[in-house]
Amino acid sequence: MRLLVTGGAGFIGTNFVHSTLSQHPEVAVTVLDALTYAGSRESLAPVADDIRLVEGDIADAAVVGSLVAESDAVVHFAAESHVDNALNDPEPFLHSNVVGTFTILEAVRRHGVRLHHVSTDEVYGDLPLDGAQRFTETTPYNPSSPYSSTKAASDMLVRAWTRSYGVAATISNCSNNYGPYQHVEKFIPRQITNVLTGRRPKLYGRGVNVRDWIHVDDHNAAVWRILADGQVGRTYLIGADSERSNITVLQDILRLMGRDADDFEHVTDRSGHDLRYAIDPTVLRDELGWRPQHTDFESGLRATIEWYKNNESWWAPLKDAVESRYEERGQ
Ligand code: NAD
Ligand code: TDX
């Protein structure tokens, strides 16, 4: 099987490539990645001899067309992925998430290639803080941010291309991922590396917002289940029943790193900040038999902290610039 992985030099894509090579050695992997600020050639260095890495834009129809033509399936991770960046400058999100996904769809349509589109639970908007309601495959789309609206647009394009042109596609909408190789702009790595560089962690607002955390390897195992046995035309929600408020996660990090529980700062809240996300993963569990393996959040977090401690050369060159950008915005 020849697999084209877009965005394979980003956080989730890198972990997908690593786990694919170890668990599916028969698969030949090509990565297409623009190596934006979020992509890292170094993340793929340990497997550089086992994959083909093409530096290119998913909105470039010529590059995409030729790579898709020689593939049996495409797993499409590439996107602009950070909400705060989207609030600051939405244009790259329109380009990569909407035009990029359109370009991938046209190529898989032309060449009759199977597509799995990786999306987010943020397309559903947010849920009230108090209550047991969770997102399901039939929850209406209601995105709040420039990021989530462009991801919602990309999902809609995939659905339309499936219905109108018979493109063989599946979609997954996953909750918040954590694990190794996540960019230091994101919540968990930002706080870990703040502690490691002698900064105080930064919490938006009161920290009551709730996210539903999943280890990146569990997300990627679900993507493989869907790629192998998912029903074409279907959407699957991926989540690991692990809702936590931001302040709880931050205080877990502080405790595991030997700091006081109040050794952090409250900073300006994110504009339009979604309150709560929560996934009902019943369909994925019952239909495809998927189960998360990393069910102990604390041990996953501890291993992630260890990874950042042991891989300073991977993140240190990015850290100061990220913190200066946040500081300019009062965050
Ligand atoms: P990331 O920002 O770490 O990586 C994105 C990768 O895509 C980078 O390597 C970047 O260089 C590449 N890229 C961006 N624009 C491109 C373009 N125009 N052409 C080619 N490559 C381009 O993101 P991530 O956290 O790994 O997220 C991957 C996917 O998973 C995204 O589609 C995101 O919406 C989705 N997702 C992420 C999460 C999460 O918690 N991180 C949760 C659910 C869904
Ligand atoms: O410094 C911070 N302090 C803080 O309190 C940062 C960076 C974030 N936060 C809060 C905002 C969110 O409530 O932490 C929560 C998580 O923030 P992010 O890591 O930016 O993630 P989120 O906005 O929830 O989106 C993530 O999950 C869904 C990914 O970035 C998306 O790509 C994915 O679709």
mmCIF file of C-alpha atoms and ligand atoms in Angstrom:
data_model
loop_
_atom_site.group_PDB
_atom_site.id
_atom_site.type_symbol
_atom_site.label_atom_id
_atom_site.label_comp_id
_atom_site.label_asym_id
_atom_site.label_seq_id
_atom_site.Cartn_x
_atom_site.Cartn_y
_atom_site.Cartn_z
ATOM 1 C CA MET A 1 0.000 0.000 0.000
ATOM 2 C CA ARG A 2 1.282 3.474 -0.923
ATOM 3 C CA LEU A 3 0.074 6.088 1.533
ATOM 4 C CA LEU A 4 0.285 9.844 1.048
ATOM 5 C CA VAL A 5 0.297 11.692 4.389
ATOM 6 C CA THR A 6 -0.277 15.443 4.155
ATOM 7 C CA GLY A 7 1.011 17.481 7.088
ATOM 8 C CA GLY A 8 3.230 14.578 8.135
ATOM 9 C CA ALA A 9 5.856 16.945 9.563
ATOM 10 C CA GLY A 10 3.393 18.468 12.064
ATOM 11 C CA PHE A 11 2.479 17.187 15.515
ATOM 12 C CA ILE A 12 -0.150 14.528 14.797
ATOM 13 C CA GLY A 13 1.175 13.699 11.328
ATOM 14 C CA THR A 14 4.682 13.040 12.650
ATOM 15 C CA ASN A 15 3.345 10.673 15.299
ATOM 16 C CA PHE A 16 1.187 9.006 12.612
ATOM 17 C CA VAL A 17 4.211 8.447 10.373
ATOM 18 C CA HIS A 18 6.271 7.027 13.261
ATOM 19 C CA SER A 19 3.535 4.625 14.377
ATOM 20 C CA THR A 20 2.676 3.605 10.802
ATOM 21 C CA LEU A 21 6.271 2.612 10.080
ATOM 22 C CA SER A 22 6.483 0.497 13.219
ATOM 23 C CA GLN A 23 3.004 -1.051 13.105
ATOM 24 C CA HIS A 24 2.421 -1.311 9.321
ATOM 25 C CA PRO A 25 5.880 -1.941 7.857
ATOM 26 C CA GLU A 26 4.345 -3.036 4.550
ATOM 27 C CA VAL A 27 3.100 0.517 3.883
ATOM 28 C CA ALA A 28 5.214 2.890 1.750
ATOM 29 C CA VAL A 29 4.828 6.403 3.159
ATOM 30 C CA THR A 30 5.153 9.683 1.261
ATOM 31 C CA VAL A 31 4.788 12.900 3.275
ATOM 32 C CA LEU A 32 3.663 16.126 1.613
ATOM 33 C CA ASP A 33 4.287 19.084 3.911
ATOM 34 C CA ALA A 34 4.917 22.775 3.307
ATOM 35 C CA LEU A 35 7.197 22.853 6.379
ATOM 36 C CA THR A 36 5.499 25.979 7.690
ATOM 37 C CA TYR A 37 6.497 27.279 11.137
ATOM 38 C CA ALA A 38 4.531 24.268 12.505
ATOM 39 C CA GLY A 39 6.264 21.612 10.425
ATOM 40 C CA SER A 40 9.643 20.157 11.302
ATOM 41 C CA ARG A 41 11.973 18.098 9.137
ATOM 42 C CA GLU A 42 13.741 17.141 12.367
ATOM 43 C CA SER A 43 10.620 15.387 13.680
ATOM 44 C CA LEU A 44 10.929 12.969 10.758
ATOM 45 C CA ALA A 45 14.739 12.639 10.963
ATOM 46 C CA PRO A 46 14.600 9.275 12.809
ATOM 47 C CA VAL A 47 12.650 7.792 9.871
ATOM 48 C CA ALA A 48 14.156 9.880 7.054
ATOM 49 C CA ASP A 49 15.530 6.800 5.251
ATOM 50 C CA ASP A 50 12.194 4.975 5.407
ATOM 51 C CA ILE A 51 9.907 7.617 3.903
ATOM 52 C CA ARG A 52 9.791 10.074 1.039
ATOM 53 C CA LEU A 53 9.384 13.677 2.247
ATOM 54 C CA VAL A 54 8.170 16.169 -0.352
ATOM 55 C CA GLU A 55 8.229 19.827 0.626
ATOM 56 C CA GLY A 56 5.208 21.419 -1.026
ATOM 57 C CA ASP A 57 1.879 23.159 -0.612
ATOM 58 C CA ILE A 58 -1.368 21.140 -0.569
ATOM 59 C CA ALA A 59 -2.921 23.986 -2.575
ATOM 60 C CA ASP A 60 -0.468 23.340 -5.425
ATOM 61 C CA ALA A 61 -2.552 21.246 -7.828
ATOM 62 C CA ALA A 62 0.430 20.041 -9.883
ATOM 63 C CA VAL A 63 2.374 18.645 -6.907
ATOM 64 C CA VAL A 64 -0.739 17.207 -5.265
ATOM 65 C CA GLY A 65 -1.952 15.656 -8.549
ATOM 66 C CA SER A 66 1.279 13.799 -9.229
ATOM 67 C CA LEU A 67 1.623 12.482 -5.652
ATOM 68 C CA VAL A 68 -2.023 11.420 -5.424
ATOM 69 C CA ALA A 69 -1.768 9.643 -8.795
ATOM 70 C CA GLU A 70 0.873 7.304 -7.390
ATOM 71 C CA SER A 71 -0.909 6.631 -4.061
ATOM 72 C CA ASP A 72 -3.523 4.098 -2.925
ATOM 73 C CA ALA A 73 -4.835 6.343 -0.136
ATOM 74 C CA VAL A 74 -4.375 9.818 1.308
ATOM 75 C CA VAL A 75 -4.511 10.684 5.012
ATOM 76 C CA HIS A 76 -4.998 14.432 5.124
ATOM 77 C CA PHE A 77 -3.636 16.111 8.275
ATOM 78 C CA ALA A 78 -2.190 19.296 6.752
ATOM 79 C CA ALA A 79 -3.820 22.441 8.092
ATOM 80 C CA GLU A 80 -3.199 25.647 9.930
ATOM 81 C CA SER A 81 -4.156 24.454 13.394
ATOM 82 C CA HIS A 82 -3.813 27.139 16.069
ATOM 83 C CA VAL A 83 -6.877 29.140 17.157
ATOM 84 C CA ASP A 84 -4.889 32.138 18.476
ATOM 85 C CA ASN A 85 -3.009 32.474 15.182
ATOM 86 C CA ALA A 86 -6.306 32.355 13.286
ATOM 87 C CA LEU A 87 -7.714 35.174 15.406
ATOM 88 C CA ASN A 88 -4.624 37.235 14.608
ATOM 89 C CA ASP A 89 -4.507 36.481 10.848
ATOM 90 C CA PRO A 90 -7.151 34.219 9.293
ATOM 91 C CA GLU A 91 -5.858 34.288 5.694
ATOM 92 C CA PRO A 92 -3.455 31.291 5.874
ATOM 93 C CA PHE A 93 -6.327 29.256 7.353
ATOM 94 C CA LEU A 94 -8.495 29.936 4.312
ATOM 95 C CA HIS A 95 -5.592 28.992 2.053
ATOM 96 C CA SER A 96 -4.460 25.741 3.689
ATOM 97 C CA ASN A 97 -7.660 24.466 5.243
ATOM 98 C CA VAL A 98 -10.159 25.396 2.518
ATOM 99 C CA VAL A 99 -8.264 25.793 -0.773
ATOM 100 C CA GLY A 100 -5.808 23.070 0.276
ATOM 101 C CA THR A 101 -8.570 20.561 1.029
ATOM 102 C CA PHE A 102 -10.344 21.490 -2.227
ATOM 103 C CA THR A 103 -7.105 20.765 -4.110
ATOM 104 C CA ILE A 104 -6.735 17.356 -2.412
ATOM 105 C CA LEU A 105 -10.369 16.531 -3.216
ATOM 106 C CA GLU A 106 -9.984 17.377 -6.893
ATOM 107 C CA ALA A 107 -6.914 15.133 -7.090
ATOM 108 C CA VAL A 108 -8.499 12.129 -5.352
ATOM 109 C CA ARG A 109 -11.578 12.588 -7.550
ATOM 110 C CA ARG A 110 -9.523 12.606 -10.739
ATOM 111 C CA HIS A 111 -7.413 9.594 -9.751
ATOM 112 C CA GLY A 112 -10.035 7.554 -7.848
ATOM 113 C CA VAL A 113 -7.984 7.443 -4.637
ATOM 114 C CA ARG A 114 -9.327 6.777 -1.105
ATOM 115 C CA LEU A 115 -9.186 9.779 1.267
ATOM 116 C CA HIS A 116 -9.316 10.092 5.032
ATOM 117 C CA HIS A 117 -9.839 13.689 6.132
ATOM 118 C CA VAL A 118 -8.653 14.570 9.648
ATOM 119 C CA SER A 119 -10.791 17.166 11.379
ATOM 120 C CA THR A 120 -11.651 18.535 14.789
ATOM 121 C CA ASP A 121 -14.470 18.608 17.321
ATOM 122 C CA GLU A 122 -14.264 22.417 17.202
ATOM 123 C CA VAL A 123 -16.534 22.371 14.107
ATOM 124 C CA TYR A 124 -19.459 21.762 16.494
ATOM 125 C CA GLY A 125 -18.842 24.958 18.462
ATOM 126 C CA ASP A 126 -18.937 24.634 22.229
ATOM 127 C CA LEU A 127 -21.117 23.103 24.942
ATOM 128 C CA PRO A 128 -22.322 24.631 28.216
ATOM 129 C CA LEU A 129 -19.882 24.147 31.106
ATOM 130 C CA ASP A 130 -22.481 22.467 33.262
ATOM 131 C CA GLY A 131 -24.271 19.517 31.716
ATOM 132 C CA ALA A 132 -23.702 16.074 30.341
ATOM 133 C CA GLN A 133 -24.333 16.829 26.661
ATOM 134 C CA ARG A 134 -21.606 15.586 24.274
ATOM 135 C CA PHE A 135 -20.949 15.962 20.540
ATOM 136 C CA THR A 136 -22.151 13.120 18.291
ATOM 137 C CA GLU A 137 -21.939 12.491 14.526
ATOM 138 C CA THR A 138 -25.279 14.320 14.107
ATOM 139 C CA THR A 139 -24.546 17.442 16.171
ATOM 140 C CA PRO A 140 -25.124 20.494 13.920
ATOM 141 C CA TYR A 141 -22.029 22.406 12.839
ATOM 142 C CA ASN A 142 -21.641 25.718 14.705
ATOM 143 C CA PRO A 143 -17.984 26.820 14.535
ATOM 144 C CA SER A 144 -16.861 29.843 16.572
ATOM 145 C CA SER A 145 -13.406 30.823 15.361
ATOM 146 C CA PRO A 146 -11.686 31.480 12.027
ATOM 147 C CA TYR A 147 -9.819 28.192 12.613
ATOM 148 C CA SER A 148 -12.876 26.063 13.319
ATOM 149 C CA SER A 149 -14.923 27.695 10.558
ATOM 150 C CA THR A 150 -12.278 26.809 7.973
ATOM 151 C CA LYS A 151 -12.116 23.234 9.294
ATOM 152 C CA ALA A 152 -15.934 23.099 9.096
ATOM 153 C CA ALA A 153 -15.723 24.365 5.507
ATOM 154 C CA SER A 154 -13.202 21.641 4.667
ATOM 155 C CA ASP A 155 -15.483 18.950 6.143
ATOM 156 C CA MET A 156 -18.398 20.281 4.084
ATOM 157 C CA LEU A 157 -16.306 20.110 0.911
ATOM 158 C CA VAL A 158 -15.418 16.481 1.673
ATOM 159 C CA ARG A 159 -19.087 15.604 2.239
ATOM 160 C CA ALA A 160 -20.124 17.337 -0.994
ATOM 161 C CA TRP A 161 -17.391 15.666 -3.067
ATOM 162 C CA THR A 162 -18.432 12.293 -1.642
ATOM 163 C CA ARG A 163 -22.074 12.802 -2.528
ATOM 164 C CA SER A 164 -21.681 14.632 -5.847
ATOM 165 C CA TYR A 165 -18.648 12.884 -7.321
ATOM 166 C CA GLY A 166 -18.554 9.589 -5.425
ATOM 167 C CA VAL A 167 -15.191 10.360 -3.837
ATOM 168 C CA ALA A 168 -14.322 7.519 -1.421
ATOM 169 C CA ALA A 169 -13.770 9.584 1.714
ATOM 170 C CA THR A 170 -14.186 9.297 5.467
ATOM 171 C CA ILE A 171 -13.940 12.111 8.016
ATOM 172 C CA SER A 172 -12.896 12.045 11.654
ATOM 173 C CA ASN A 173 -13.464 14.806 14.197
ATOM 174 C CA CYS A 174 -11.170 14.408 17.173
ATOM 175 C CA SER A 175 -10.820 16.181 20.499
ATOM 176 C CA ASN A 176 -7.676 17.865 21.925
ATOM 177 C CA ASN A 177 -4.504 15.822 21.406
ATOM 178 C CA TYR A 178 -1.397 15.753 23.588
ATOM 179 C CA GLY A 179 1.931 13.921 23.364
ATOM 180 C CA PRO A 180 5.428 14.308 21.891
ATOM 181 C CA TYR A 181 6.316 16.674 19.025
ATOM 182 C CA GLN A 182 3.480 19.149 19.743
ATOM 183 C CA HIS A 183 4.395 22.745 18.947
ATOM 184 C CA VAL A 184 5.204 24.920 21.991
ATOM 185 C CA GLU A 185 2.451 27.376 21.031
ATOM 186 C CA LYS A 186 -0.178 24.842 22.232
ATOM 187 C CA PHE A 187 -1.442 24.712 25.824
ATOM 188 C CA ILE A 188 0.282 21.657 27.344
ATOM 189 C CA PRO A 189 3.727 22.055 25.709
ATOM 190 C CA ARG A 190 3.630 25.805 26.322
ATOM 191 C CA GLN A 191 3.194 25.319 30.062
ATOM 192 C CA ILE A 192 5.758 22.495 30.327
ATOM 193 C CA THR A 193 8.373 24.555 28.475
ATOM 194 C CA ASN A 194 7.465 27.675 30.456
ATOM 195 C CA VAL A 195 8.428 25.801 33.606
ATOM 196 C CA LEU A 196 11.553 24.355 31.950
ATOM 197 C CA THR A 197 12.720 27.852 30.868
ATOM 198 C CA GLY A 198 11.993 29.511 34.219
ATOM 199 C CA ARG A 199 8.835 31.269 33.041
ATOM 200 C CA ARG A 200 5.518 31.099 34.861
ATOM 201 C CA PRO A 201 2.731 29.161 33.088
ATOM 202 C CA LYS A 202 -0.018 31.299 31.515
ATOM 203 C CA LEU A 203 -3.693 30.553 31.960
ATOM 204 C CA TYR A 204 -6.332 32.243 29.815
ATOM 205 C CA GLY A 205 -9.078 33.849 31.903
ATOM 206 C CA ARG A 206 -10.102 31.831 34.950
ATOM 207 C CA GLY A 207 -9.114 28.503 33.394
ATOM 208 C CA VAL A 208 -12.592 27.012 33.712
ATOM 209 C CA ASN A 209 -12.822 26.054 30.014
ATOM 210 C CA VAL A 210 -12.988 22.298 29.511
ATOM 211 C CA ARG A 211 -11.157 20.244 26.884
ATOM 212 C CA ASP A 212 -11.520 16.489 26.220
ATOM 213 C CA TRP A 213 -7.923 15.193 26.075
ATOM 214 C CA ILE A 214 -6.695 12.235 24.015
ATOM 215 C CA HIS A 215 -3.178 10.888 23.569
ATOM 216 C CA VAL A 216 -1.999 11.415 19.999
ATOM 217 C CA ASP A 217 -1.275 7.666 19.574
ATOM 218 C CA ASP A 218 -4.897 6.846 20.404
ATOM 219 C CA HIS A 219 -6.080 9.382 17.816
ATOM 220 C CA ASN A 220 -3.794 7.869 15.196
ATOM 221 C CA ALA A 221 -4.850 4.302 16.025
ATOM 222 C CA ALA A 222 -8.443 5.413 15.427
ATOM 223 C CA VAL A 223 -7.475 6.974 12.087
ATOM 224 C CA TRP A 224 -6.000 3.615 11.046
ATOM 225 C CA ARG A 225 -9.167 1.765 12.142
ATOM 226 C CA ILE A 226 -11.290 4.141 10.031
ATOM 227 C CA LEU A 227 -8.958 3.967 7.041
ATOM 228 C CA ALA A 228 -9.036 0.165 7.149
ATOM 229 C CA ASP A 229 -12.670 -0.560 8.026
ATOM 230 C CA GLY A 230 -14.604 2.729 8.119
ATOM 231 C CA GLN A 231 -17.634 3.133 5.898
ATOM 232 C CA VAL A 232 -17.003 5.460 2.988
ATOM 233 C CA GLY A 233 -19.089 8.620 3.281
ATOM 234 C CA ARG A 234 -19.199 8.439 7.074
ATOM 235 C CA THR A 235 -18.009 10.734 9.825
ATOM 236 C CA TYR A 236 -16.494 9.266 13.019
ATOM 237 C CA LEU A 237 -15.939 11.123 16.274
ATOM 238 C CA ILE A 238 -12.745 10.310 18.176
ATOM 239 C CA GLY A 239 -12.466 10.975 21.908
ATOM 240 C CA ALA A 240 -11.180 9.222 25.030
ATOM 241 C CA ASP A 241 -13.698 10.287 27.731
ATOM 242 C CA SER A 242 -11.173 12.588 29.362
ATOM 243 C CA GLU A 243 -12.722 15.993 30.053
ATOM 244 C CA ARG A 244 -10.649 18.335 32.185
ATOM 245 C CA SER A 245 -10.696 22.052 32.942
ATOM 246 C CA ASN A 246 -7.606 23.992 31.887
ATOM 247 C CA ILE A 247 -6.774 24.911 35.456
ATOM 248 C CA THR A 248 -6.853 21.229 36.479
ATOM 249 C CA VAL A 249 -4.449 20.290 33.674
ATOM 250 C CA LEU A 250 -2.161 23.197 34.543
ATOM 251 C CA GLN A 251 -2.077 22.226 38.212
ATOM 252 C CA ASP A 252 -1.317 18.599 37.233
ATOM 253 C CA ILE A 253 1.673 19.879 35.229
ATOM 254 C CA LEU A 254 2.846 22.066 38.132
ATOM 255 C CA ARG A 255 2.567 19.174 40.585
ATOM 256 C CA LEU A 256 4.350 16.691 38.296
ATOM 257 C CA MET A 257 7.135 19.251 37.761
ATOM 258 C CA GLY A 258 7.540 19.978 41.469
ATOM 259 C CA ARG A 259 6.056 23.494 41.465
ATOM 260 C CA ASP A 260 3.457 25.090 43.747
ATOM 261 C CA ALA A 261 -0.161 24.840 42.611
ATOM 262 C CA ASP A 262 -0.466 28.643 42.382
ATOM 263 C CA ASP A 263 2.810 29.260 40.535
ATOM 264 C CA PHE A 264 1.181 30.569 37.336
ATOM 265 C CA GLU A 265 -0.311 33.775 35.878
ATOM 266 C CA HIS A 266 -3.788 34.564 34.669
ATOM 267 C CA VAL A 267 -3.479 36.305 31.282
ATOM 268 C CA THR A 268 -5.906 37.938 28.824
ATOM 269 C CA ASP A 269 -8.541 35.449 27.731
ATOM 270 C CA ARG A 270 -8.838 34.264 24.122
ATOM 271 C CA SER A 271 -11.494 36.175 22.167
ATOM 272 C CA GLY A 272 -14.638 34.057 21.654
ATOM 273 C CA HIS A 273 -13.068 31.297 23.803
ATOM 274 C CA ASP A 274 -15.076 28.055 23.433
ATOM 275 C CA LEU A 275 -16.282 26.882 26.844
ATOM 276 C CA ARG A 276 -16.341 23.127 26.649
ATOM 277 C CA TYR A 277 -15.768 20.314 24.159
ATOM 278 C CA ALA A 278 -16.835 16.718 24.825
ATOM 279 C CA ILE A 279 -16.959 13.769 22.433
ATOM 280 C CA ASP A 280 -19.305 10.791 22.492
ATOM 281 C CA PRO A 281 -17.127 8.084 20.859
ATOM 282 C CA THR A 282 -19.788 5.341 20.947
ATOM 283 C CA VAL A 283 -19.979 4.778 17.176
ATOM 284 C CA LEU A 284 -16.229 4.335 16.777
ATOM 285 C CA ARG A 285 -16.127 1.979 19.750
ATOM 286 C CA ASP A 286 -19.159 -0.120 18.787
ATOM 287 C CA GLU A 287 -18.729 -0.239 15.009
ATOM 288 C CA LEU A 288 -14.967 -0.386 14.656
ATOM 289 C CA GLY A 289 -13.976 -1.812 18.029
ATOM 290 C CA TRP A 290 -11.545 1.034 18.774
ATOM 291 C CA ARG A 291 -10.517 1.616 22.392
ATOM 292 C CA PRO A 292 -8.045 4.189 23.732
ATOM 293 C CA GLN A 293 -4.920 2.620 25.253
ATOM 294 C CA HIS A 294 -3.692 5.704 27.143
ATOM 295 C CA THR A 295 -6.518 5.863 29.654
ATOM 296 C CA ASP A 296 -4.409 7.186 32.557
ATOM 297 C CA PHE A 297 -4.082 10.907 31.761
ATOM 298 C CA GLU A 298 -1.572 11.527 34.528
ATOM 299 C CA SER A 299 0.854 8.914 33.246
ATOM 300 C CA GLY A 300 0.459 10.222 29.667
ATOM 301 C CA LEU A 301 1.167 13.724 30.924
ATOM 302 C CA ARG A 302 4.193 12.536 32.905
ATOM 303 C CA ALA A 303 5.627 10.835 29.799
ATOM 304 C CA THR A 304 4.976 14.008 27.769
ATOM 305 C CA ILE A 305 6.810 16.135 30.356
ATOM 306 C CA GLU A 306 9.737 13.673 30.172
ATOM 307 C CA TRP A 307 9.752 13.966 26.375
ATOM 308 C CA TYR A 308 10.047 17.774 26.530
ATOM 309 C CA LYS A 309 12.761 17.503 29.200
ATOM 310 C CA ASN A 310 14.737 15.108 26.975
ATOM 311 C CA ASN A 311 14.197 16.922 23.673
ATOM 312 C CA GLU A 312 15.094 20.504 24.433
ATOM 313 C CA SER A 313 17.013 20.811 21.152
ATOM 314 C CA TRP A 314 13.727 20.164 19.294
ATOM 315 C CA TRP A 315 11.713 22.944 20.972
ATOM 316 C CA ALA A 316 14.204 25.460 22.409
ATOM 317 C CA PRO A 317 14.874 27.251 19.084
ATOM 318 C CA LEU A 318 11.126 28.030 18.796
ATOM 319 C CA LYS A 319 10.378 29.078 22.344
ATOM 320 C CA ASP A 320 11.460 32.740 22.591
ATOM 321 C CA ALA A 321 9.697 33.782 19.377
ATOM 322 C CA VAL A 322 6.458 32.085 20.463
ATOM 323 C CA GLU A 323 6.536 33.786 23.859
ATOM 324 C CA SER A 324 7.253 37.218 22.317
ATOM 325 C CA ARG A 325 4.217 36.835 20.044
ATOM 326 C CA TYR A 326 2.030 35.888 23.009
ATOM 327 C CA GLU A 327 3.415 38.787 25.048
ATOM 328 C CA GLU A 328 2.515 41.279 22.287
ATOM 329 C CA ARG A 329 -1.077 40.067 22.626
ATOM 330 C CA GLY A 330 -1.090 40.222 26.432
ATOM 331 C CA GLN A 331 -1.193 36.413 26.613
HETATM 332 P P1 NAD B 1 0.251 21.148 13.279
HETATM 333 O O1 NAD B 1 0.019 22.618 13.126
HETATM 334 O O2 NAD B 1 1.174 20.650 14.334
HETATM 335 O O3 NAD B 1 0.790 20.555 11.888
HETATM 336 C C1 NAD B 1 0.241 20.931 10.652
HETATM 337 C C2 NAD B 1 1.201 20.506 9.543
HETATM 338 O O4 NAD B 1 0.595 20.859 8.289
HETATM 339 C C3 NAD B 1 2.559 21.206 9.608
HETATM 340 O O5 NAD B 1 3.580 20.264 9.407
HETATM 341 C C4 NAD B 1 2.508 22.208 8.470
HETATM 342 O O6 NAD B 1 3.771 22.471 7.897
HETATM 343 C C5 NAD B 1 1.572 21.509 7.495
HETATM 344 N N1 NAD B 1 0.877 22.448 6.596
HETATM 345 C C6 NAD B 1 0.148 23.544 6.944
HETATM 346 N N2 NAD B 1 -0.303 24.149 5.815
HETATM 347 C C7 NAD B 1 0.137 23.415 4.772
HETATM 348 C C8 NAD B 1 -0.001 23.527 3.373
HETATM 349 N N3 NAD B 1 -0.683 24.545 2.804
HETATM 350 N N4 NAD B 1 0.552 22.581 2.587
HETATM 351 C C9 NAD B 1 1.248 21.549 3.138
HETATM 352 N N5 NAD B 1 1.433 21.407 4.455
HETATM 353 C C10 NAD B 1 0.882 22.325 5.265
HETATM 354 O O7 NAD B 1 -1.185 20.510 13.433
HETATM 355 P P2 NAD B 1 -1.648 19.190 14.209
HETATM 356 O O8 NAD B 1 -1.977 19.544 15.599
HETATM 357 O O9 NAD B 1 -0.706 18.094 13.924
HETATM 358 O O10 NAD B 1 -3.038 18.908 13.478
HETATM 359 C C11 NAD B 1 -3.110 18.053 12.339
HETATM 360 C C12 NAD B 1 -4.544 17.957 11.881
HETATM 361 O O11 NAD B 1 -5.336 17.428 12.935
HETATM 362 C C13 NAD B 1 -5.171 19.290 11.501
HETATM 363 O O12 NAD B 1 -5.983 19.085 10.368
HETATM 364 C C14 NAD B 1 -6.002 19.664 12.713
HETATM 365 O O13 NAD B 1 -7.096 20.461 12.338
HETATM 366 C C15 NAD B 1 -6.439 18.298 13.198
HETATM 367 N N6 NAD B 1 -6.733 18.178 14.632
HETATM 368 C C16 NAD B 1 -5.813 18.578 15.565
HETATM 369 C C17 NAD B 1 -6.099 18.417 16.914
HETATM 370 C C18 NAD B 1 -5.102 18.813 17.977
HETATM 371 O O14 NAD B 1 -5.425 18.725 19.174
HETATM 372 N N7 NAD B 1 -3.884 19.210 17.649
HETATM 373 C C19 NAD B 1 -7.321 17.855 17.316
HETATM 374 C C20 NAD B 1 -8.238 17.470 16.337
HETATM 375 C C21 NAD B 1 -7.928 17.629 14.998
HETATM 376 O O1 TDX B 2 -1.239 29.565 26.994
HETATM 377 C C1 TDX B 2 -2.369 29.095 26.911
HETATM 378 N N1 TDX B 2 -3.201 29.180 28.003
HETATM 379 C C2 TDX B 2 -4.471 28.681 27.995
HETATM 380 O O2 TDX B 2 -5.175 28.791 29.005
HETATM 381 C C3 TDX B 2 -2.857 28.432 25.727
HETATM 382 C C4 TDX B 2 -1.967 28.325 24.512
HETATM 383 C C5 TDX B 2 -4.129 27.928 25.740
HETATM 384 N N2 TDX B 2 -4.931 28.048 26.833
HETATM 385 C C6 TDX B 2 -6.268 27.426 26.825
HETATM 386 C C7 TDX B 2 -7.113 27.692 25.605
HETATM 387 C C8 TDX B 2 -7.914 26.411 25.481
HETATM 388 O O3 TDX B 2 -9.063 26.474 26.300
HETATM 389 O O4 TDX B 2 -6.044 26.022 26.840
HETATM 390 C C9 TDX B 2 -6.993 25.326 26.015
HETATM 391 C C10 TDX B 2 -6.263 24.554 24.937
HETATM 392 O O5 TDX B 2 -5.686 25.507 24.053
HETATM 393 P P1 TDX B 2 -4.950 25.076 22.687
HETATM 394 O O6 TDX B 2 -3.807 24.182 22.999
HETATM 395 O O7 TDX B 2 -4.672 26.313 21.915
HETATM 396 O O8 TDX B 2 -6.044 24.149 22.004
HETATM 397 P P2 TDX B 2 -7.541 24.417 21.455
HETATM 398 O O9 TDX B 2 -7.766 25.847 21.143
HETATM 399 O O10 TDX B 2 -8.481 23.747 22.413
HETATM 400 O O11 TDX B 2 -7.467 23.606 20.066
HETATM 401 C C11 TDX B 2 -6.756 22.338 19.959
HETATM 402 O O12 TDX B 2 -7.651 21.257 19.938
HETATM 403 C C12 TDX B 2 -8.488 21.140 18.825
HETATM 404 C C13 TDX B 2 -5.899 22.336 18.687
HETATM 405 O O13 TDX B 2 -4.987 23.439 18.698
HETATM 406 C C14 TDX B 2 -6.748 22.358 17.452
HETATM 407 O O14 TDX B 2 -5.939 22.248 16.284
HETATM 408 C C15 TDX B 2 -7.706 21.195 17.520
HETATM 409 O O15 TDX B 2 -8.591 21.256 16.430
#
